[in-house]
GROMACS .gro file of C-alpha atoms in nm:
model
  350
    1MET     CA    1   3.029   0.935  -0.446
    2THR     CA    2   3.325   0.844  -0.218
    3LYS     CA    3   3.631   1.067  -0.167
    4ARG     CA    4   3.848   0.804  -0.335
    5THR     CA    5   3.623   0.801  -0.640
    6SER     CA    6   3.631   1.181  -0.650
    7ARG     CA    7   4.012   1.183  -0.644
    8CYS     CA    8   4.026   0.926  -0.925
    9LEU     CA    9   3.789   1.128  -1.141
   10ALA     CA   10   3.987   1.444  -1.073
   11ALA     CA   11   4.311   1.271  -1.174
   12LEU     CA   12   4.158   1.147  -1.499
   13ALA     CA   13   4.029   1.492  -1.578
   14ALA     CA   14   4.372   1.645  -1.508
   15ALA     CA   15   4.524   1.398  -1.752
   16GLY     CA   16   4.290   1.524  -2.021
   17LEU     CA   17   4.077   1.213  -2.025
   18SER     CA   18   3.702   1.246  -2.049
   19VAL     CA   19   3.486   1.069  -1.797
   20LEU     CA   20   3.139   0.934  -1.876
   21LEU     CA   21   2.916   0.889  -1.575
   22PRO     CA   22   2.603   0.674  -1.588
   23ALA     CA   23   2.289   0.878  -1.636
   24ALA     CA   24   2.079   0.921  -1.326
   25SER     CA   25   1.760   0.718  -1.330
   26PRO     CA   26   1.447   0.931  -1.337
   27ARG     CA   27   1.264   0.943  -1.008
   28ALA     CA   28   0.937   0.753  -0.999
   29ALA     CA   29   0.765   1.066  -0.867
   30ASP     CA   30   0.857   1.248  -1.188
   31THR     CA   31   0.647   1.002  -1.389
   32ARG     CA   32   0.289   1.121  -1.429
   33ILE     CA   33   0.008   0.872  -1.486
   34ALA     CA   34  -0.365   0.940  -1.522
   35LEU     CA   35  -0.679   0.731  -1.527
   36VAL     CA   36  -0.922   0.905  -1.763
   37VAL     CA   37  -1.290   0.855  -1.846
   38PRO     CA   38  -1.502   1.029  -2.114
   39GLY     CA   39  -1.753   1.169  -1.866
   40PRO     CA   40  -1.895   1.141  -1.515
   41ASN     CA   41  -2.033   0.807  -1.403
   42ALA     CA   42  -2.036   0.678  -1.047
   43TYR     CA   43  -1.929   0.335  -1.172
   44PHE     CA   44  -1.577   0.474  -1.210
   45ASP     CA   45  -1.555   0.632  -0.864
   46SER     CA   46  -1.335   0.347  -0.741
   47TRP     CA   47  -1.071   0.448  -0.998
   48ARG     CA   48  -0.997   0.754  -0.786
   49GLN     CA   49  -0.896   0.528  -0.497
   50ALA     CA   50  -0.725   0.281  -0.732
   51ILE     CA   51  -0.479   0.534  -0.870
   52ALA     CA   52  -0.427   0.688  -0.527
   53ASP     CA   53  -0.331   0.347  -0.391
   54ALA     CA   54  -0.115   0.256  -0.691
   55SER     CA   55   0.072   0.587  -0.688
   56LYS     CA   56   0.137   0.554  -0.315
   57LYS     CA   57   0.272   0.199  -0.352
   58TYR     CA   58   0.488   0.255  -0.661
   59GLY     CA   59   0.587   0.617  -0.609
   60PHE     CA   60   0.456   0.785  -0.925
   61THR     CA   61   0.237   1.093  -0.951
   62GLY     CA   62  -0.117   0.989  -1.038
   63ILE     CA   63  -0.458   1.147  -1.086
   64PHE     CA   64  -0.812   1.047  -1.183
   65ALA     CA   65  -0.941   1.284  -1.451
   66VAL     CA   66  -1.294   1.346  -1.582
   67PRO     CA   67  -1.377   1.604  -1.853
   68PRO     CA   68  -1.630   1.882  -1.780
   69THR     CA   69  -1.929   1.721  -1.951
   70ASP     CA   70  -2.264   1.586  -1.835
   71ALA     CA   71  -2.236   1.260  -2.031
   72PHE     CA   72  -1.976   1.053  -2.212
   73ASN     CA   73  -1.816   1.271  -2.477
   74LEU     CA   74  -1.531   1.153  -2.701
   75THR     CA   75  -1.427   1.504  -2.804
   76GLN     CA   76  -1.405   1.618  -2.443
   77GLU     CA   77  -1.207   1.309  -2.343
   78ASN     CA   78  -0.962   1.363  -2.629
   79ALA     CA   79  -0.916   1.727  -2.531
   80LEU     CA   80  -0.847   1.623  -2.172
   81LEU     CA   81  -0.591   1.365  -2.283
   82ASP     CA   82  -0.415   1.625  -2.500
   83SER     CA   83  -0.408   1.870  -2.210
   84LEU     CA   84  -0.264   1.616  -1.970
   85ALA     CA   85  -0.001   1.507  -2.223
   86ALA     CA   86   0.102   1.871  -2.264
   87ARG     CA   87   0.144   1.888  -1.886
   88GLY     CA   88   0.389   1.597  -1.888
   89TYR     CA   89   0.168   1.294  -1.837
   90THR     CA   90   0.326   1.002  -2.022
   91GLY     CA   91   0.096   0.714  -1.934
   92PHE     CA   92  -0.281   0.680  -1.944
   93GLY     CA   93  -0.528   0.414  -1.845
   94LEU     CA   94  -0.856   0.512  -2.006
   95PHE     CA   95  -1.208   0.403  -2.072
   96PRO     CA   96  -1.254   0.462  -2.446
   97GLY     CA   97  -1.510   0.721  -2.544
   98ASP     CA   98  -1.570   0.533  -2.868
   99THR     CA   99  -1.473   0.187  -2.990
  100HIS     CA  100  -1.329   0.330  -3.311
  101GLY     CA  101  -1.285   0.703  -3.249
  102THR     CA  102  -1.051   0.659  -2.952
  103ASN     CA  103  -0.800   0.478  -3.174
  104ALA     CA  104  -0.707   0.799  -3.357
  105GLU     CA  105  -0.639   0.982  -3.030
  106GLU     CA  106  -0.428   0.697  -2.894
  107ALA     CA  107  -0.228   0.687  -3.217
  108LYS     CA  108  -0.161   1.060  -3.184
  109LEU     CA  109  -0.048   1.013  -2.824
  110ALA     CA  110   0.177   0.722  -2.925
  111ARG     CA  111   0.357   0.947  -3.173
  112ARG     CA  112   0.437   1.174  -2.878
  113GLY     CA  113   0.576   0.881  -2.679
  114VAL     CA  114   0.273   0.856  -2.452
  115HIS     CA  115   0.159   0.508  -2.347
  116THR     CA  116  -0.209   0.414  -2.335
  117ILE     CA  117  -0.394   0.115  -2.194
  118ASN     CA  118  -0.767   0.069  -2.242
  119ILE     CA  119  -0.951  -0.029  -1.925
  120ASN     CA  120  -1.302  -0.164  -1.869
  121GLY     CA  121  -1.371  -0.140  -2.242
  122CYS     CA  122  -1.165  -0.213  -2.551
  123THR     CA  123  -1.138  -0.047  -2.890
  124TYR     CA  124  -1.143  -0.241  -3.213
  125ASP     CA  125  -0.813  -0.360  -3.361
  126PRO     CA  126  -0.595  -0.224  -3.504
  127GLY     CA  127  -0.523   0.032  -3.236
  128ALA     CA  128  -0.229   0.201  -3.066
  129ALA     CA  129  -0.316   0.105  -2.709
  130ALA     CA  130  -0.062  -0.133  -2.558
  131PHE     CA  131  -0.341  -0.369  -2.456
  132CYS     CA  132  -0.683  -0.375  -2.293
  133ILE     CA  133  -0.779  -0.481  -1.939
  134SER     CA  134  -1.145  -0.574  -1.931
  135THR     CA  135  -1.395  -0.836  -1.843
  136ASP     CA  136  -1.505  -1.043  -2.139
  137ILE     CA  137  -1.799  -0.815  -2.204
  138TYR     CA  138  -1.994  -1.054  -2.424
  139LYS     CA  139  -1.943  -1.361  -2.205
  140ALA     CA  140  -2.020  -1.168  -1.885
  141ALA     CA  141  -2.351  -1.040  -2.023
  142ALA     CA  142  -2.440  -1.387  -2.149
  143TYR     CA  143  -2.360  -1.532  -1.806
  144GLN     CA  144  -2.574  -1.266  -1.639
  145ALA     CA  145  -2.863  -1.347  -1.873
  146GLN     CA  146  -2.825  -1.719  -1.806
  147GLU     CA  147  -2.841  -1.657  -1.431
  148LEU     CA  148  -3.155  -1.447  -1.476
  149ILE     CA  149  -3.318  -1.718  -1.688
  150HIS     CA  150  -3.236  -1.969  -1.416
  151ALA     CA  151  -3.384  -1.737  -1.152
  152ILE     CA  152  -3.716  -1.707  -1.338
  153GLY     CA  153  -3.742  -2.082  -1.379
  154GLY     CA  154  -3.645  -2.102  -1.744
  155SER     CA  155  -3.941  -1.929  -1.904
  156GLY     CA  156  -4.114  -1.592  -1.916
  157ASP     CA  157  -4.074  -1.235  -2.033
  158ILE     CA  158  -3.766  -1.033  -1.942
  159ALA     CA  159  -3.641  -0.679  -1.999
  160LEU     CA  160  -3.291  -0.539  -2.039
  161LEU     CA  161  -3.173  -0.204  -1.900
  162ALA     CA  162  -2.863  -0.087  -2.084
  163SER     CA  163  -2.615   0.197  -2.091
  164GLN     CA  164  -2.545   0.459  -2.353
  165LEU     CA  165  -2.543   0.319  -2.703
  166THR     CA  166  -2.214   0.506  -2.755
  167ASP     CA  167  -2.058   0.306  -2.471
  168PRO     CA  168  -1.810   0.060  -2.630
  169ASN     CA  169  -1.964  -0.224  -2.433
  170THR     CA  170  -2.337  -0.168  -2.480
  171GLN     CA  171  -2.383  -0.324  -2.823
  172LEU     CA  172  -2.184  -0.632  -2.722
  173ARG     CA  173  -2.402  -0.678  -2.415
  174ILE     CA  174  -2.723  -0.644  -2.613
  175GLN     CA  175  -2.596  -0.901  -2.865
  176ALA     CA  176  -2.506  -1.142  -2.584
  177VAL     CA  177  -2.844  -1.113  -2.414
  178LYS     CA  178  -3.032  -1.159  -2.742
  179ALA     CA  179  -2.828  -1.469  -2.825
  180THR     CA  180  -2.880  -1.618  -2.479
  181VAL     CA  181  -3.254  -1.560  -2.497
  182ALA     CA  182  -3.269  -1.707  -2.849
  183ALA     CA  183  -3.100  -2.022  -2.720
  184THR     CA  184  -3.406  -2.095  -2.504
  185GLY     CA  185  -3.607  -2.172  -2.816
  186GLY     CA  186  -3.886  -1.931  -2.736
  187LYS     CA  187  -3.926  -2.017  -2.368
  188VAL     CA  188  -3.789  -1.675  -2.274
  189ASN     CA  189  -3.881  -1.354  -2.453
  190LEU     CA  190  -3.681  -1.031  -2.443
  191VAL     CA  191  -3.980  -0.800  -2.460
  192GLN     CA  192  -3.806  -0.464  -2.410
  193ILE     CA  193  -3.461  -0.307  -2.420
  194VAL     CA  194  -3.434   0.029  -2.245
  195ALA     CA  195  -3.104   0.197  -2.339
  196ASP     CA  196  -2.938   0.538  -2.308
  197ILE     CA  197  -3.049   0.574  -1.945
  198ASP     CA  198  -2.723   0.540  -1.751
  199THR     CA  199  -2.748   0.866  -1.558
  200PRO     CA  200  -2.900   0.939  -1.215
  201GLN     CA  201  -3.158   1.161  -1.382
  202LEU     CA  202  -3.273   0.930  -1.662
  203SER     CA  203  -3.278   0.592  -1.490
  204PRO     CA  204  -3.557   0.634  -1.231
  205PRO     CA  205  -3.832   0.753  -1.470
  206ALA     CA  206  -3.732   0.491  -1.727
  207VAL     CA  207  -3.751   0.211  -1.470
  208ASN     CA  208  -4.079   0.339  -1.327
  209ALA     CA  209  -4.228   0.357  -1.677
  210LEU     CA  210  -4.115   0.001  -1.750
  211LEU     CA  211  -4.274  -0.132  -1.431
  212ALA     CA  212  -4.592   0.065  -1.489
  213ALA     CA  213  -4.629  -0.079  -1.838
  214ARG     CA  214  -4.500  -0.433  -1.791
  215GLY     CA  215  -4.450  -0.492  -1.421
  216ASN     CA  216  -4.746  -0.725  -1.391
  217THR     CA  217  -4.627  -0.953  -1.671
  218LEU     CA  218  -4.248  -0.941  -1.644
  219ALA     CA  219  -4.082  -1.246  -1.496
  220GLY     CA  220  -3.741  -1.086  -1.476
  221ALA     CA  221  -3.517  -0.796  -1.566
  222MET     CA  222  -3.145  -0.732  -1.582
  223SER     CA  223  -2.928  -0.425  -1.597
  224THR     CA  224  -2.581  -0.413  -1.746
  225SER     CA  225  -2.497  -0.067  -1.615
  226TYR     CA  226  -2.465   0.124  -1.290
  227ASN     CA  227  -2.746   0.380  -1.264
  228PRO     CA  228  -3.030   0.163  -1.400
  229SER     CA  229  -2.927  -0.100  -1.143
  230ILE     CA  230  -2.973   0.153  -0.866
  231ALA     CA  231  -3.306   0.269  -1.006
  232MET     CA  232  -3.448  -0.083  -1.027
  233ALA     CA  233  -3.315  -0.178  -0.683
  234VAL     CA  234  -3.483   0.129  -0.534
  235ALA     CA  235  -3.806   0.065  -0.726
  236LEU     CA  236  -3.831  -0.294  -0.606
  237THR     CA  237  -3.744  -0.187  -0.253
  238ASP     CA  238  -4.020   0.075  -0.252
  239ASN     CA  239  -4.284  -0.124  -0.445
  240PRO     CA  240  -4.348  -0.471  -0.301
  241GLN     CA  241  -4.611  -0.540  -0.567
  242PHE     CA  242  -4.333  -0.580  -0.825
  243ARG     CA  243  -4.100  -0.803  -0.626
  244HIS     CA  244  -4.208  -1.105  -0.826
  245VAL     CA  245  -3.982  -0.957  -1.097
  246LYS     CA  246  -3.647  -1.130  -1.053
  247PHE     CA  247  -3.372  -0.873  -1.105
  248ILE     CA  248  -2.998  -0.904  -1.154
  249GLY     CA  249  -2.814  -0.574  -1.162
  250ALA     CA  250  -2.458  -0.469  -1.228
  251ASP     CA  251  -2.185  -0.333  -1.005
  252ALA     CA  252  -2.180  -0.247  -0.636
  253ALA     CA  253  -2.388   0.060  -0.556
  254PRO     CA  254  -2.496   0.066  -0.188
  255GLN     CA  255  -2.864   0.061  -0.285
  256VAL     CA  256  -2.809  -0.254  -0.491
  257ILE     CA  257  -2.614  -0.429  -0.217
  258GLU     CA  258  -2.877  -0.342   0.043
  259ALA     CA  259  -3.159  -0.471  -0.180
  260ILE     CA  260  -2.971  -0.800  -0.218
  261ARG     CA  261  -2.924  -0.828   0.158
  262LYS     CA  262  -3.297  -0.781   0.214
  263GLY     CA  263  -3.392  -1.026  -0.059
  264TYR     CA  264  -3.568  -0.769  -0.275
  265ILE     CA  265  -3.352  -0.844  -0.580
  266THR     CA  266  -3.175  -1.160  -0.692
  267GLY     CA  267  -2.819  -1.034  -0.729
  268THR     CA  268  -2.567  -0.820  -0.911
  269LEU     CA  269  -2.278  -0.891  -1.145
  270PHE     CA  270  -1.966  -0.768  -0.973
  271GLN     CA  271  -1.680  -0.644  -1.192
  272ASN     CA  272  -1.336  -0.578  -1.050
  273THR     CA  273  -1.358  -0.207  -1.130
  274TYR     CA  274  -1.101  -0.104  -0.870
  275GLY     CA  275  -0.859  -0.379  -0.967
  276MET     CA  276  -0.872  -0.304  -1.338
  277GLY     CA  277  -0.797   0.063  -1.268
  278TYR     CA  278  -0.516  -0.027  -1.029
  279ALA     CA  279  -0.357  -0.275  -1.269
  280GLY     CA  280  -0.392  -0.037  -1.564
  281ALA     CA  281  -0.225   0.245  -1.374
  282TYR     CA  282   0.057   0.011  -1.270
  283ALA     CA  283   0.117  -0.113  -1.624
  284ALA     CA  284   0.116   0.241  -1.765
  285PHE     CA  285   0.371   0.341  -1.500
  286ARG     CA  286   0.604   0.052  -1.578
  287MET     CA  287   0.594   0.134  -1.949
  288ALA     CA  288   0.643   0.508  -1.901
  289HIS     CA  289   0.904   0.493  -1.624
  290ASP     CA  290   1.091   0.167  -1.683
  291GLY     CA  291   1.069   0.140  -2.059
  292CYS     CA  292   0.879  -0.189  -2.046
  293THR     CA  293   0.724  -0.321  -2.365
  294VAL     CA  294   0.450  -0.574  -2.428
  295ARG     CA  295   0.570  -0.928  -2.491
  296THR     CA  296   0.481  -1.079  -2.825
  297ASP     CA  297   0.376  -1.396  -2.643
  298ALA     CA  298   0.165  -1.225  -2.376
  299PRO     CA  299  -0.128  -1.448  -2.272
  300PHE     CA  300  -0.400  -1.223  -2.410
  301ASP     CA  301  -0.751  -1.339  -2.485
  302LYS     CA  302  -0.917  -1.260  -2.814
  303SER     CA  303  -1.251  -1.083  -2.788
  304LEU     CA  304  -1.489  -0.955  -3.053
  305GLN     CA  305  -1.301  -0.623  -3.038
  306THR     CA  306  -0.935  -0.701  -2.985
  307ALA     CA  307  -0.674  -0.975  -2.973
  308LYS     CA  308  -0.495  -0.793  -2.688
  309GLN     CA  309  -0.731  -0.840  -2.395
  310LEU     CA  310  -0.614  -0.921  -2.044
  311THR     CA  311  -0.935  -1.056  -1.899
  312ALA     CA  312  -1.049  -0.956  -1.551
  313GLY     CA  313  -1.286  -1.160  -1.340
  314VAL     CA  314  -1.654  -1.120  -1.259
  315LEU     CA  315  -1.864  -1.259  -0.977
  316LEU     CA  316  -2.238  -1.295  -0.924
  317VAL     CA  317  -2.313  -1.152  -0.581
  318THR     CA  318  -2.632  -1.287  -0.422
  319GLN     CA  319  -2.780  -1.300  -0.075
  320ALA     CA  320  -2.564  -1.606  -0.011
  321ASN     CA  321  -2.230  -1.425  -0.050
  322VAL     CA  322  -2.308  -1.054  -0.028
  323ALA     CA  323  -2.157  -1.022   0.320
  324LYS     CA  324  -1.812  -1.082   0.170
  325TYR     CA  325  -1.835  -0.782  -0.063
  326PRO     CA  326  -1.958  -0.479   0.133
  327GLY     CA  327  -1.719  -0.222  -0.013
  328PRO     CA  328  -1.623  -0.085  -0.354
  329ALA     CA  329  -1.624  -0.299  -0.666
  330SER     CA  330  -1.308  -0.491  -0.583
  331LEU     CA  331  -1.212  -0.856  -0.616
  332PRO     CA  332  -0.876  -0.868  -0.434
  333ASP     CA  333  -0.769  -1.209  -0.563
  334ASP     CA  334  -0.837  -1.099  -0.920
  335THR     CA  335  -0.636  -0.779  -0.868
  336THR     CA  336  -0.339  -0.981  -0.746
  337HIS     CA  337  -0.374  -1.209  -1.047
  338LEU     CA  338  -0.378  -0.912  -1.287
  339ILE     CA  339  -0.063  -0.756  -1.136
  340THR     CA  340   0.122  -1.089  -1.131
  341THR     CA  341   0.029  -1.160  -1.492
  342ILE     CA  342   0.139  -0.813  -1.602
  343ASP     CA  343   0.472  -0.853  -1.422
  344GLN     CA  344   0.553  -1.207  -1.527
  345GLN     CA  345   0.385  -1.259  -1.862
  346VAL     CA  346   0.269  -0.934  -2.024
  347LEU     CA  347   0.555  -0.684  -1.986
  348HIS     CA  348   0.919  -0.722  -2.082
  349CYS     CA  349   1.130  -0.474  -1.888
  350PRO     CA  350   1.495  -0.389  -1.960
   0.00000   0.00000   0.00000
């Protein structure tokens, strides 16, 4: 405030006139944003870096939070969200612990003025989340299955390694793979689905048991989750007798990337895990700090779960292009696209 302005204000006050000053804008650093998951899973490790990078760029206070549980747990995730809200966090990007059960928690948070965005998995409409940032789960799994069928030459037996059945995405992926296999008219057979194994402890014995029982007859296998992808990549690396099994994994674990480089597995379906976390944290910050709202004409896609999906990209990484993607699960061009779309087409800011 200049001296001249101060003198003018003093004169007005002396004349008995009230003076209304504009309210100070809240500092970005006072806005607290969290990325939250329902339990530990290495797939989400890149979210820690995503929110660190987003908070540094945009100035808010951000954390990556995981409840003290050994596996995905909706109750524990809800308790963590409540605790963070009580500590002043007003924006969350979260992976839903349940496709239906998370809706009640997000509605409760909304009544407290807390903004939520679902990331990497959507809940079923109607829900209180502003929107969902995710790959098209069904289409991505179908694409992965199509690529596997192509890799095995269009016929043969395949197996599917899947995540927890409580994972919002697992049932959609199973449906997509079954439909893709059915479209071959019997040329390809889905002979086994191995689910509920997405932990470092459960995946290796499950994969070894599958190969012991069916390894000689399987033409291919695919995994739609992180830990089973590692387990199969390691198994095919260590057991050359099974390398006739064409395998397409998921995500970007170092063991998977190395197996692709050496030609031991066919490829992996890369999701933009980092970018979805980064964009979700950014959107939550803009809503919590700047009062932005979601446009009624936002260019959302309609999925089997929600009509409010901002779709992130996927990429099949093979030996031909693996050198371009040595780091965390990040597709930089897709991240830029997500941020630009959020800024220009999704959010309306006063």
